[in-house]
Coordinates of C-alpha atoms in Angstrom, one line a residue:
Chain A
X1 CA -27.3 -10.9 -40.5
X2 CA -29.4 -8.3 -39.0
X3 CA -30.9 -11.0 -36.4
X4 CA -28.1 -12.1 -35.6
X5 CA -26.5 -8.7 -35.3
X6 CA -29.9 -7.8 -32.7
X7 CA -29.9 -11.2 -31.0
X8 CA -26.2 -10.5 -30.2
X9 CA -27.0 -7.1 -28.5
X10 CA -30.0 -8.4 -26.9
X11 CA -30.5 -7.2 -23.3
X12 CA -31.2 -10.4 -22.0
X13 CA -27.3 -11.4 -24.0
X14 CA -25.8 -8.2 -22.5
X15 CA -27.4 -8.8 -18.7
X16 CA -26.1 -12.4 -19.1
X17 CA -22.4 -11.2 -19.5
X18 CA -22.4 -9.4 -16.6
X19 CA -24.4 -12.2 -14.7
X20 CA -22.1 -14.2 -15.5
X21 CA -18.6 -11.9 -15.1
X22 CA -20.3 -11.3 -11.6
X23 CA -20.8 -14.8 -10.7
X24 CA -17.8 -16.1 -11.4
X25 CA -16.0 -13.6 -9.7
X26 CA -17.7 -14.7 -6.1
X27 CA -17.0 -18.1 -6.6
X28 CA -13.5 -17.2 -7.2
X29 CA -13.4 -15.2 -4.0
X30 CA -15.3 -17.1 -1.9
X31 CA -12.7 -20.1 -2.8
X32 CA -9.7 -17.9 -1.7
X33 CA -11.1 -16.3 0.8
X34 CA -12.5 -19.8 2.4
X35 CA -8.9 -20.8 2.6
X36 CA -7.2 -17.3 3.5
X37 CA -9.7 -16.6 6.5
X38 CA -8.8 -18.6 8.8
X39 CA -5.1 -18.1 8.3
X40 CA -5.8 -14.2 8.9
X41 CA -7.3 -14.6 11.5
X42 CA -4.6 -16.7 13.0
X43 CA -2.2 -14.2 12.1
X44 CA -3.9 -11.5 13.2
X45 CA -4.5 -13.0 16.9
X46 CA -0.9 -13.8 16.9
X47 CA 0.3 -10.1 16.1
X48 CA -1.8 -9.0 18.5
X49 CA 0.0 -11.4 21.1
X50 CA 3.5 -10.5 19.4
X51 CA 2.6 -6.6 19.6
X52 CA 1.4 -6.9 23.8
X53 CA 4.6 -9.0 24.4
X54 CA 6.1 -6.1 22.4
X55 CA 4.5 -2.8 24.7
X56 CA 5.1 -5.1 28.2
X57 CA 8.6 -7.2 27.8
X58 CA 8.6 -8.5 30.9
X59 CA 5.1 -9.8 31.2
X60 CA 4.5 -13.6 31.3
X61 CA 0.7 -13.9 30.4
X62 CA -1.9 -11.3 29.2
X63 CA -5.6 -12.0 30.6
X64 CA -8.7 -9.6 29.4
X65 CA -9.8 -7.5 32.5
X66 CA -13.6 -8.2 33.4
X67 CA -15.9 -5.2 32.9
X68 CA -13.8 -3.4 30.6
X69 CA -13.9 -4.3 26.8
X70 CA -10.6 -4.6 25.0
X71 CA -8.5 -4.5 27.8
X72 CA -6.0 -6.4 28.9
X73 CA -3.8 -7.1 31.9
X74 CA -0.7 -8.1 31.6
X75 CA 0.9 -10.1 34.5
X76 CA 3.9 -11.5 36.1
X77 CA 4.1 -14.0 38.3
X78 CA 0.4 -13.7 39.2
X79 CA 0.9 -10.0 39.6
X80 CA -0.3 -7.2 37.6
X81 CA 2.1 -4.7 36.1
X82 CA 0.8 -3.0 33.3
X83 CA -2.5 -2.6 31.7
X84 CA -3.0 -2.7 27.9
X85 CA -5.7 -0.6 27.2
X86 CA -7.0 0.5 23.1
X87 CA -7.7 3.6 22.0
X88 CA -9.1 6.0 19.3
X89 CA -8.6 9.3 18.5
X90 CA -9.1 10.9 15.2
X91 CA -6.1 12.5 13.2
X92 CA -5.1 13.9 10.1
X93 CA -6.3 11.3 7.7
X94 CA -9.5 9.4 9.8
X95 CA -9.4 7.3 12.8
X96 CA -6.4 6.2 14.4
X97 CA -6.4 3.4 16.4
X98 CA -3.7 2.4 19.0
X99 CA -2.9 -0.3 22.3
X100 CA -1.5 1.6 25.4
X101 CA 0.4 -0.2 27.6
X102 CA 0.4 1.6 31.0
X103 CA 1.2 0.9 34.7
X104 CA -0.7 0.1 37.3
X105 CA 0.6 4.1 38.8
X106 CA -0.8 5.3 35.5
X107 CA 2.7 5.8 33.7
X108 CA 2.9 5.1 30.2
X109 CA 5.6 2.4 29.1
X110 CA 4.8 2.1 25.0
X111 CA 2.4 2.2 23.0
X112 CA 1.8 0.6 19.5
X113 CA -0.3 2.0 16.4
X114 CA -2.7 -0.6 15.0
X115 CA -4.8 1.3 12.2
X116 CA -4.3 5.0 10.7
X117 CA -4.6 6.8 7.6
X118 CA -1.8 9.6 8.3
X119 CA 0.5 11.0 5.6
X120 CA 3.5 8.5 4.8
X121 CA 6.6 9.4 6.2
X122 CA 5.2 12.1 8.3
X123 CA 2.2 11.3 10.4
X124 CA 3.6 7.3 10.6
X125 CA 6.5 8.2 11.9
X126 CA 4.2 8.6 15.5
X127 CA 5.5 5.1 15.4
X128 CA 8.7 5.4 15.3
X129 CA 11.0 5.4 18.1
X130 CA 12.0 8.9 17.9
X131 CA 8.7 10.0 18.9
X132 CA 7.4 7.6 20.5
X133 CA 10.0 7.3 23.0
X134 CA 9.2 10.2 24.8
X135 CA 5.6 8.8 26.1
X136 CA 7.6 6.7 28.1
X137 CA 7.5 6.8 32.6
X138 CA 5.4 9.6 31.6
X139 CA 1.8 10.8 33.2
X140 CA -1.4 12.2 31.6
X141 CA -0.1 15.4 33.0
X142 CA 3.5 15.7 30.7
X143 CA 1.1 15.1 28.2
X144 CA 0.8 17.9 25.7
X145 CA 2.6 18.7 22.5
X146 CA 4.9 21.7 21.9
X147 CA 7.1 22.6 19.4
X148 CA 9.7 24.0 21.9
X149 CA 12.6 22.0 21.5
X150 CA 14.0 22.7 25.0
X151 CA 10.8 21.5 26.3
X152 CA 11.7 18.4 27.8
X153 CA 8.7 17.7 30.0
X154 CA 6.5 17.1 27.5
X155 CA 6.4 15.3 23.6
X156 CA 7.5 17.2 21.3
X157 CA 5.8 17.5 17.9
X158 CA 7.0 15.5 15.1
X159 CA 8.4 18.1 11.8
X160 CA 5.8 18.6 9.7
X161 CA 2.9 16.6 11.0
X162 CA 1.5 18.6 14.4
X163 CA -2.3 17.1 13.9
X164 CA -1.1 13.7 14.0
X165 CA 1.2 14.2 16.6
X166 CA -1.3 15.9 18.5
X167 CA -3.8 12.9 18.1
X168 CA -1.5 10.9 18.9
X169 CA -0.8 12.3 22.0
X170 CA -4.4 12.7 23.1
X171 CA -4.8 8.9 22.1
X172 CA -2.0 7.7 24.7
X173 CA -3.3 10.1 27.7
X174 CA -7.1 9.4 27.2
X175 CA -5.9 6.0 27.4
X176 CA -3.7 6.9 30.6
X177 CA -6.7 9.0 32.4
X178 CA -8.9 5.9 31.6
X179 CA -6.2 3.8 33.8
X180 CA -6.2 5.9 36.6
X181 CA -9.9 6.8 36.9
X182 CA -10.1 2.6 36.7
X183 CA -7.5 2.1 39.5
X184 CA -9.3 4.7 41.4
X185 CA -12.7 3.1 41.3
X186 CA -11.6 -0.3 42.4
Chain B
X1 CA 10.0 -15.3 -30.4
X2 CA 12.0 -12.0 -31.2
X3 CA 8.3 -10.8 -31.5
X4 CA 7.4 -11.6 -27.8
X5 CA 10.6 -10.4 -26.5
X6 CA 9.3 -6.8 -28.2
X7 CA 6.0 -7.1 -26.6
X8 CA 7.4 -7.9 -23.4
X9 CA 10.9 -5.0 -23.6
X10 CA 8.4 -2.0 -24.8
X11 CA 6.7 -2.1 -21.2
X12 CA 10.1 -1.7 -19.7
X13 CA 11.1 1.2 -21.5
X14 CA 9.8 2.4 -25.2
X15 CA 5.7 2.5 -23.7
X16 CA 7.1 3.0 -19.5
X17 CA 3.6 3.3 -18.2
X18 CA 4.8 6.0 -15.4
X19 CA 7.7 7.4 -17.7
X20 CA 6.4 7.9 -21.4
X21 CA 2.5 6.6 -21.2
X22 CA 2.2 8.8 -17.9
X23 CA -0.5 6.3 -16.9
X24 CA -1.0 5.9 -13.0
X25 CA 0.6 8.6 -11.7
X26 CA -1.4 8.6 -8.7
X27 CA -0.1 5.5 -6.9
X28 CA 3.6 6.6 -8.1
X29 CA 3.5 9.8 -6.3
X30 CA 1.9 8.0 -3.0
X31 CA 2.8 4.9 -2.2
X32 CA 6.5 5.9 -3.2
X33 CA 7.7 7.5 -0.2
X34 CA 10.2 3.9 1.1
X35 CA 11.5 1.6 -1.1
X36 CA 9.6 -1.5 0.2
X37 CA 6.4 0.2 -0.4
X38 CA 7.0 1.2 -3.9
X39 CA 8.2 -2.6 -4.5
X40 CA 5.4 -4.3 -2.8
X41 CA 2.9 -1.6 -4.8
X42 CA 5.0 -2.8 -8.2
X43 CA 4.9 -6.5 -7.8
X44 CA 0.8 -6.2 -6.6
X45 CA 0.5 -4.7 -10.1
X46 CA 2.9 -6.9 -11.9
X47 CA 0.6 -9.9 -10.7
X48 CA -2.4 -8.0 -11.5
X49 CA -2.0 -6.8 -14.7
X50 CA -0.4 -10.0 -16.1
X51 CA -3.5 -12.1 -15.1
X52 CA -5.8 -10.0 -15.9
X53 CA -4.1 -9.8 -19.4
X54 CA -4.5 -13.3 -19.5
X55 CA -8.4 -13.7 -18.2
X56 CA -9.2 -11.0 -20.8
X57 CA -7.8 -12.9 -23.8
X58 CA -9.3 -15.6 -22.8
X59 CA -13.3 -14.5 -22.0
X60 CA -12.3 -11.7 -25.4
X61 CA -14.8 -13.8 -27.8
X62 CA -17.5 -14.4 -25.1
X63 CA -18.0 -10.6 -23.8
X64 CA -20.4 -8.4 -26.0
X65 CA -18.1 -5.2 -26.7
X66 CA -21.2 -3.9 -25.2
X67 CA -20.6 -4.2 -21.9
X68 CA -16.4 -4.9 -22.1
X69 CA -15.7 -2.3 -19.7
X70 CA -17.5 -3.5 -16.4
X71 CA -16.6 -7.3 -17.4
X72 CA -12.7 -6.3 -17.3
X73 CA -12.9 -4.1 -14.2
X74 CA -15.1 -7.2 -12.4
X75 CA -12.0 -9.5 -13.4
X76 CA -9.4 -6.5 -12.6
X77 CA -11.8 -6.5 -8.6
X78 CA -11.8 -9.8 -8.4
X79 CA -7.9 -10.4 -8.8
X80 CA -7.0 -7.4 -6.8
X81 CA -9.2 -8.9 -4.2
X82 CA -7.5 -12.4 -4.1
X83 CA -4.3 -10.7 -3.9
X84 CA -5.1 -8.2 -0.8
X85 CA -6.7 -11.9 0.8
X86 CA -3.3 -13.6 -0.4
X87 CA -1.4 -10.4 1.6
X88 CA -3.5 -10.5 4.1
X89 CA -3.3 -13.9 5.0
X90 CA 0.7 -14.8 4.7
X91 CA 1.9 -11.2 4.8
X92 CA 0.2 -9.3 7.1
X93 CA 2.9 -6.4 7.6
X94 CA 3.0 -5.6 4.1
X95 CA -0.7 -5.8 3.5
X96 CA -1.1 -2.8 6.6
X97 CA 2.0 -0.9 5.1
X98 CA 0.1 -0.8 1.9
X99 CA -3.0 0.3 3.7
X100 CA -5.9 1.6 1.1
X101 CA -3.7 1.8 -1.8
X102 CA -4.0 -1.7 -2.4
X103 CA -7.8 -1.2 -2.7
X104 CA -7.4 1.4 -5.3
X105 CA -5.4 -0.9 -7.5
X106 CA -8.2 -1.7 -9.1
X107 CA -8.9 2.1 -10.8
X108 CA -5.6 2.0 -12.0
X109 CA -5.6 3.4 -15.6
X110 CA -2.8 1.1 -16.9
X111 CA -4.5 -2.2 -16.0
X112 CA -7.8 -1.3 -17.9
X113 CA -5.6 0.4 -20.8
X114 CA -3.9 -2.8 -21.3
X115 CA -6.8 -4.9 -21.2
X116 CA -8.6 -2.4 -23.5
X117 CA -5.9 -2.1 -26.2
X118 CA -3.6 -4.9 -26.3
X119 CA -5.3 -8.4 -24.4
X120 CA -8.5 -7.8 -26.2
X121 CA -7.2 -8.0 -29.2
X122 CA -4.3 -10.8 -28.8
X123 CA -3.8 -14.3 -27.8
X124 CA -3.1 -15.3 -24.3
X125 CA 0.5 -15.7 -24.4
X126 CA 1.1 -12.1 -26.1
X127 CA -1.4 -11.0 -23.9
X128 CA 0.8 -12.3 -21.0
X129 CA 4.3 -10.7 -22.6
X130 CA 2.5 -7.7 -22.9
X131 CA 1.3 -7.4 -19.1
X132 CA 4.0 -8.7 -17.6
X133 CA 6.1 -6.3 -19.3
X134 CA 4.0 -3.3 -18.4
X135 CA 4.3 -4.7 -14.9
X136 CA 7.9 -4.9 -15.1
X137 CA 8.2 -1.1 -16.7
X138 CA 5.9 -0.1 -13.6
X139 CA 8.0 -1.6 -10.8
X140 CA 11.2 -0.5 -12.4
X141 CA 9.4 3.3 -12.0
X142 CA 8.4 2.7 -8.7
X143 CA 11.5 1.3 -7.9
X144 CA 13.6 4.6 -9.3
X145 CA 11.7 6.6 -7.4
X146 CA 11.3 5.5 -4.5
X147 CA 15.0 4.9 -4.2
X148 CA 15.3 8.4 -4.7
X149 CA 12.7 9.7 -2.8
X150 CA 13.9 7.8 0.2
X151 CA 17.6 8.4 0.0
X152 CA 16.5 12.3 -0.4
X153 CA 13.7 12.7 1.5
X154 CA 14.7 10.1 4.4
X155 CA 18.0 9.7 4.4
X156 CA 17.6 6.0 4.4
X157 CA 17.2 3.2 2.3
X158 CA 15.4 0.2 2.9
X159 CA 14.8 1.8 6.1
X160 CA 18.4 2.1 6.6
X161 CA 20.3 5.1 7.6
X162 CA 23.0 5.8 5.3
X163 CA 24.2 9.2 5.6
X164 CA 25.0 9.2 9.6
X165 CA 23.2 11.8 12.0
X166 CA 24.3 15.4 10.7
X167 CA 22.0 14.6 7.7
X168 CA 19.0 16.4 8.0
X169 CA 16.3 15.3 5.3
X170 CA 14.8 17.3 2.5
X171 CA 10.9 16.8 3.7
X172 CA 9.8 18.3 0.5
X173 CA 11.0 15.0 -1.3
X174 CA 8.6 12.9 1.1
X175 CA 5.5 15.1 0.1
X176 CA 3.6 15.1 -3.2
X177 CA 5.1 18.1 -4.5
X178 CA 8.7 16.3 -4.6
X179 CA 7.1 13.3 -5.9
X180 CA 5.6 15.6 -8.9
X181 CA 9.2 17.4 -9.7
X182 CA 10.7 14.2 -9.2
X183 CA 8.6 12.4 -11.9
X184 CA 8.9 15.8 -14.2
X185 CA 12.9 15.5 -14.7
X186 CA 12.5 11.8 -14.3
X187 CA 10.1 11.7 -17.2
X188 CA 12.3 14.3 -19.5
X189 CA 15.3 12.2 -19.0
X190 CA 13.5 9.4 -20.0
X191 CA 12.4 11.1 -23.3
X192 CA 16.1 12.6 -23.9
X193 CA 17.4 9.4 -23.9
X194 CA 14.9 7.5 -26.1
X195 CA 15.5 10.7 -28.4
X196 CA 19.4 10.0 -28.4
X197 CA 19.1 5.8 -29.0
X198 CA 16.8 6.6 -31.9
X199 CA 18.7 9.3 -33.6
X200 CA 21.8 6.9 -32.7
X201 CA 20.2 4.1 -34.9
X202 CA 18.9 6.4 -37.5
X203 CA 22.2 7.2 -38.0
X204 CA 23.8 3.7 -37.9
X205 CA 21.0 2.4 -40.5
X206 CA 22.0 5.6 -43.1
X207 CA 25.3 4.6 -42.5
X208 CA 24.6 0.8 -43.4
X209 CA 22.9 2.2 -46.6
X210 CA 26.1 4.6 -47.9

């Protein structure tokens, strides 16, 4: 009874259970995630697609820009209108990461939100409509937040969540700035 | 039968993991803010806590109540990883709404309470009564609350204005502190009524008796 008892709580027994817990939990991943991967990443190149189409309506093909990683130009008819460029900025929560679709003058048209950690229901609502709206025709320069709702020349901060709102807003004009130092240069 | 039913009903109300056990009140107070995100966040643990019910009861014989703990949360990892790959594959909207909560499903108290004190001890088809009531009682929380907390704190439901544009949202109801009071009178209702229905059947049995 007492070997028993000691063979039972045996290191070697107790390192085996959790060998063996461990190891059966990889396979079990690795199986899913050798048929999930490829899907994702399907799905995931096809949002990003769905999400430019989104930001530029009336584009007819999106081609990366040469020199310039992450970037994308997005034509029509052979002719470029818009350029779809990523950015980061950090906000309440961590990074956030966005695409900003901008003209070819440097004028904002949308921009989407593809990663962020800010407070549900009020940092998110950067996506929105109701804030994001007002980026649009605008220029780095009508870019700063305010809290004065008369102000109608620049974007107004959303209730309750001025970090993110601010972050957001450097986001979009870094990306703008970025545009027009680009088109300058060429 | 009637026994299973019991196993599977007291999840949904008597042992409420949110309402009466007060067991993973953390994800009910964040991920609660829109009614799809509660859901999603209650049918994630509904699937993870019923299979993880039913791994336990299973491996139960094999696993040296030495090391029980870090074999159940390795099985609780594992099938909250298959289900953010599953999400992540076929529903990639809902797996960014969900964001890093998903993750944290596996520290969620209630999963490893059930696994501790009911699947370790039961067969596998108790086991699974048992979890997939607990999951039910958990969605049905998240469910009540987030309905609230939207319709309150939103003015929407299912995204969905319903109170027309002079309504102008209680923000408080959207931030953890709403969440809190919310779950506090939620929580006391709860109790009242259980109170009542027992009293009420005391009352019937004496009755019965006389």
């Amino acid at each position: 009874m007492v070997q028993a008892e000691k063979k039972e709580n045996s290191v070697f027994h107790i390192a085996f259970n959790l060998v063996a817990a461990c190891f059966i939990s990889g396979l079990v991943i690795g199986a899913v995630y050798y048929v999930t991967a490829p899907v994702a990443a399907e799905k995931a190149e096809q949002m990003k697609q769905e999400s430019m189409r989104e930001l530029v309506a009336d584009a007819d093909a999106f081609r990366p820009v040469a020199g310039r990683e992450g970037w994308f130009e997005a034509q029509k008819g052979g002719a470029v209108i818009a350029y779809i460029v990523p950015s980061e900025t950090k906000g309440y929560g961590g990074t956030i990461k966005m695409l900003v679709a901008v003209t070819a003058e440097g004028r904002v048209i949308d921009f989407s939100i593809l990663e962020h950690n800010e407070t549900p229901g009020l940092g998110d609502n950067a996506q929105k409509p109701a804030f994001r709206d007002q980026f649009k025709g605008k220029e780095a320069s009508h870019m700063k937040v305010v809290k004065d709702p008369s102000d109608r020349e620049n974007i107004q901060a959303m209730t309750g969540a001025t970090i993110s709102s601010r972050a957001v807003t450097l986001g979009v004009r870094q990306a703008a700035e970025a545009v027009a130092s680009f088109k300058g240069g060429e | 039968m009637k026994e299973l039913w019991q196993i599977f009903s007291k999840g949904i109300l008597e042992e409420n993991p949110i309402f009466i056990l007060a067991l993973s009140l953390c994800p009910a107070l964040a991920v609660t803010t829109t009614v799809v995100n509660g859901l999603t966040m209650g049918l994630t643990v509904t699937f993870v806590i019923t299979s993880n019910n039913v791994v336990v009861s299973i491996v139960r014989h094999w696993v040296n109540p030495k090391v029980r703990v870090p074999v159940y949360i390795t099985s609780i990892a594992t099938i909250v990883t298959v289900a953010q790959l599953v999400l992540q594959a076929y529903f990639p909207l809902l797996y960014k709404a969900m964001g890093i909560y998903l993750a944290l499903v596996v520290v969620f108290a209630i999963i490893l309470a059930r696994a501790e004190v009911f699947a370790s001890k039961n067969g596998v088809v108790k086991s699974f009564c048992d979890g997939f009531g607990m999951g039910c009682g958990f969605t049905a929380a998240m469910l009540v609350i987030s309905v609230i907390r939207e319709v309150i704190g939103s003015g929407t439901i299912l995204g969905m204005p319903i109170f027309g544009e002079s309504y102008s949202p209680m923000l408080m109801m959207i931030l953890p502190p709403g969440a809190f009071i919310l779950i506090g009178y939620l929580v006391a209702g709860t109790k009242t009524w259980i109170a009542k229905r027992e009293k009420a059947r005391l009352e019937e049995e004496k009755g019965a008796v006389s």
